[in-house]
């Protein structure tokens, strides 16, 4: 959708940090980001969305966003480099649930040299399952923004 997608080797470490930690992209987020299977849990979907931001993949971000709350299109900013994800808390959102909350902190870097900026997004995200698929709904609160 965005045309600015980046590719990642299947044996590269997953941008989300990996489950288990250090897992490759192919064994972690790739099947969900590439639409080969749906996320089993809210956390798995959240990780796949972080990875989609890291790869500037607007298609997965759009299709995993709840139809009720999603924007008309999602264009991740390719000049923002997402450099780390920490999952801080998970409430419900397992394979048998219909709703879930995942709190995370995502770190980003933009620019180089003197114009380099860094920051983080700290959010408690709400997820809902609809017709067997998890969707991102909205932030519960945004603790820090850009
Ligand atoms: Zn991953």
Coordinates of C-alpha atoms and ligand atoms in Angstrom, one line a residue:
X1 CA 0.0 0.0 0.0
X2 CA 2.7 2.5 1.0
X3 CA 5.2 1.4 -1.6
X4 CA 8.0 2.1 0.9
X5 CA 8.1 -1.3 2.5
X6 CA 11.4 -2.7 3.5
X7 CA 12.3 -6.3 3.1
X8 CA 14.0 -8.4 5.8
X9 CA 15.8 -11.7 5.4
X10 CA 13.8 -14.6 6.9
X11 CA 16.8 -15.5 9.1
X12 CA 17.3 -12.0 10.4
X13 CA 16.4 -11.4 14.1
X14 CA 12.7 -10.4 14.4
X15 CA 12.4 -6.6 14.8
X16 CA 10.0 -7.2 17.8
X17 CA 12.8 -8.9 19.7
X18 CA 11.4 -12.3 19.0
X19 CA 9.3 -14.9 20.9
X20 CA 11.3 -16.7 22.2
X21 CA 13.8 -13.9 22.6
X22 CA 16.1 -13.7 19.6
X23 CA 13.8 -15.7 17.3
X24 CA 14.2 -15.1 13.6
X25 CA 11.7 -13.0 11.6
X26 CA 10.6 -16.2 9.8
X27 CA 9.8 -17.9 13.1
X28 CA 8.2 -14.9 14.8
X29 CA 6.3 -12.1 13.1
X30 CA 6.7 -12.9 9.4
X31 CA 3.7 -15.3 8.9
X32 CA 1.3 -12.8 10.6
X33 CA 2.8 -9.7 8.9
X34 CA 2.7 -11.5 5.5
X35 CA -0.9 -12.8 6.1
X36 CA 0.0 -16.5 6.0
X37 CA -1.9 -17.0 9.3
X38 CA -3.7 -14.9 11.8
X39 CA -2.3 -13.9 15.2
X40 CA -3.3 -16.3 17.9
X41 CA -3.1 -13.7 20.7
X42 CA -3.4 -10.0 21.2
X43 CA 0.3 -9.8 22.1
X44 CA 1.2 -11.7 18.9
X45 CA -0.8 -9.2 16.9
X46 CA 0.7 -6.3 18.7
X47 CA 4.3 -7.6 18.0
X48 CA 3.4 -8.1 14.4
X49 CA 2.2 -4.5 14.2
X50 CA 5.4 -3.2 15.7
X51 CA 7.3 -5.2 13.2
X52 CA 5.1 -3.8 10.4
X53 CA 6.0 -0.3 11.6
X54 CA 9.7 -1.3 11.6
X55 CA 9.3 -2.5 8.0
X56 CA 7.1 0.4 7.0
X57 CA 4.4 -2.1 5.9
X58 CA 1.2 -0.1 5.8
X59 CA -0.8 -3.1 4.5
X60 CA -0.6 -5.2 7.6
X61 CA -1.1 -2.1 9.8
X62 CA -4.3 -1.4 7.9
X63 CA -5.7 -4.9 7.8
X64 CA -5.0 -5.5 11.5
X65 CA -6.7 -2.3 12.6
X66 CA -10.3 -2.7 13.7
X67 CA -12.7 -1.5 10.9
X68 CA -14.5 0.7 13.4
X69 CA -11.4 2.8 14.4
X70 CA -9.0 2.5 11.5
X71 CA -7.9 5.4 9.4
X72 CA -8.6 5.4 5.7
X73 CA -5.0 4.4 5.1
X74 CA -1.9 3.8 7.1
X75 CA 1.4 5.2 5.9
X76 CA 4.2 4.5 8.3
X77 CA 7.0 7.0 8.2
X78 CA 9.9 5.3 6.6
X79 CA 12.5 7.7 8.0
X80 CA 11.5 6.7 11.6
X81 CA 13.6 3.7 12.6
X82 CA 12.0 1.5 15.2
X83 CA 14.8 0.2 17.3
X84 CA 13.3 -1.7 20.2
X85 CA 10.1 -3.1 21.7
X86 CA 9.4 -4.0 25.3
X87 CA 6.1 -5.6 26.2
X88 CA 5.3 -4.4 29.8
X89 CA 1.9 -5.9 30.6
X90 CA -0.7 -8.1 29.0
X91 CA -4.3 -8.4 30.2
X92 CA -6.4 -11.2 28.7
X93 CA -6.0 -11.3 24.9
X94 CA -5.2 -15.1 24.8
X95 CA -6.5 -17.5 22.3
X96 CA -9.8 -18.0 24.1
X97 CA -10.5 -14.3 24.8
X98 CA -12.5 -11.7 22.9
X99 CA -10.7 -8.6 24.2
X100 CA -7.2 -7.8 25.4
X101 CA -4.9 -5.1 26.5
X102 CA -1.1 -5.0 25.8
X103 CA 1.1 -2.3 27.3
X104 CA 4.4 -1.7 25.5
X105 CA 7.2 0.8 25.0
X106 CA 8.6 1.2 21.5
X107 CA 11.7 3.2 20.8
X108 CA 12.5 5.1 17.7
X109 CA 15.4 7.0 16.1
X110 CA 15.2 9.5 13.3
X111 CA 17.8 11.5 11.4
X112 CA 21.5 11.3 11.6
X113 CA 24.3 13.3 13.3
X114 CA 23.2 16.6 14.8
X115 CA 19.7 16.2 13.6
X116 CA 19.3 12.8 15.2
X117 CA 16.3 12.5 17.4
X118 CA 15.1 9.7 19.6
X119 CA 12.0 9.0 21.5
X120 CA 9.6 6.3 22.6
X121 CA 5.9 5.5 22.4
X122 CA 4.4 4.1 25.6
X123 CA 0.9 2.8 25.1
X124 CA -1.7 0.5 26.5
X125 CA -3.4 -0.8 23.4
X126 CA -6.8 -2.3 23.3
X127 CA -7.4 -5.3 21.1
X128 CA -10.6 -7.2 20.1
X129 CA -11.3 -10.4 18.4
X130 CA -13.9 -10.4 15.7
X131 CA -14.8 -13.5 13.5
X132 CA -11.7 -15.3 14.9
X133 CA -9.2 -12.5 14.1
X134 CA -7.5 -10.2 16.5
X135 CA -7.7 -6.5 15.7
X136 CA -6.0 -3.4 17.1
X137 CA -8.8 -1.1 18.4
X138 CA -7.2 2.0 20.1
X139 CA -4.9 3.2 22.8
X140 CA -6.3 3.0 26.3
X141 CA -4.1 6.0 27.1
X142 CA -1.0 7.3 25.5
X143 CA 1.6 7.7 28.2
X144 CA 4.1 9.5 26.1
X145 CA 3.8 10.6 22.5
X146 CA 6.3 11.8 20.0
Ligands
LIG1 ZN1 8.4 -10.8 16.1

